[in-house]
mmCIF file of C-alpha atoms in Angstrom:
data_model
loop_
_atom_site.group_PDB
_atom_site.id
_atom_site.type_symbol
_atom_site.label_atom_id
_atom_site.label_comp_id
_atom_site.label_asym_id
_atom_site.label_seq_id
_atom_site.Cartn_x
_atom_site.Cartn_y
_atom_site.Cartn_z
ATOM 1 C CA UNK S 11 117.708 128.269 281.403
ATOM 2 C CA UNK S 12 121.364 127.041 280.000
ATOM 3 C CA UNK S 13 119.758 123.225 278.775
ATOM 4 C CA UNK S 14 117.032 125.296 276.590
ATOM 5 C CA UNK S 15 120.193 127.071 274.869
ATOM 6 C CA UNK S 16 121.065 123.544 273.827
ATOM 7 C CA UNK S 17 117.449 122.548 273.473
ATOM 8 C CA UNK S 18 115.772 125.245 271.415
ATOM 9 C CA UNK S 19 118.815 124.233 268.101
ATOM 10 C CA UNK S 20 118.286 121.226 268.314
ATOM 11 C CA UNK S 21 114.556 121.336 268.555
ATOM 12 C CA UNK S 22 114.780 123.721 265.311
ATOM 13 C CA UNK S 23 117.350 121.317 263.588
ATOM 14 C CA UNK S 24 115.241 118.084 263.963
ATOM 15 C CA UNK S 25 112.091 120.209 262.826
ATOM 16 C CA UNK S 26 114.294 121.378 259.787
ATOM 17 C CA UNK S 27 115.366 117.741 259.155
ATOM 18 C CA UNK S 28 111.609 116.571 259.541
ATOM 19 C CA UNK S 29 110.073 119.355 256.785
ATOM 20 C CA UNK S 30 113.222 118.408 254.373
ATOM 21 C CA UNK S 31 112.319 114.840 254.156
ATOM 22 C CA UNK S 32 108.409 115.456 253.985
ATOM 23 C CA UNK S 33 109.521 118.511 250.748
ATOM 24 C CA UNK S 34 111.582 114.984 249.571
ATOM 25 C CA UNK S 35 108.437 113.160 249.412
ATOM 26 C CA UNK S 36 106.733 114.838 247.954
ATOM 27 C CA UNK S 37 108.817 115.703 244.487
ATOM 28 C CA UNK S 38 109.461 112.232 244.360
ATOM 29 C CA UNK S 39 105.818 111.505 244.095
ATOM 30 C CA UNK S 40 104.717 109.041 246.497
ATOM 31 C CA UNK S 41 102.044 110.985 247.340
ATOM 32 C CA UNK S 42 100.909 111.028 243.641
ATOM 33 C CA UNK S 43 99.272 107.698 243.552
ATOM 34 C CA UNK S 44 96.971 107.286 247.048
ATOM 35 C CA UNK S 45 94.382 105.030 245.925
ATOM 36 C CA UNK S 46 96.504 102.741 243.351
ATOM 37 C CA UNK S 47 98.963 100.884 246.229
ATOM 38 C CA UNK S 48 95.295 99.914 248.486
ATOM 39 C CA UNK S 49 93.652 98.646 245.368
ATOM 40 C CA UNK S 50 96.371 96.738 244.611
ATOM 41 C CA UNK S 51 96.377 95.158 247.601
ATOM 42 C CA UNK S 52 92.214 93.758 246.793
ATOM 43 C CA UNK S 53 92.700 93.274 243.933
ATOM 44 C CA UNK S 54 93.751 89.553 243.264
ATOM 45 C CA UNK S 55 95.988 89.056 239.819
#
């Protein structure tokens, strides 16, 4: 019961740290452009 005291924060933290980067992504718009970056990659120059 005392190691989920310990657990359950930093469980919560982690989570908190994993939403804040995804919210980063996507204002600085890489998820804007889906299809360009796998055309690019077919498409010969």
């Amino acid at each position: 019961m005392g190691t989920l005291l310990y657990l359950m924060p930093v469980a919560l933290i982690l989570g908190g740290l994993g939403l804040a980067a995804f919210v980063w992504a996507l204002r600085s718009g890489q998820y804007e452009d889906m299809d360009g970056a796998a055309e690019r990659v077919l498409v010969d120059d």
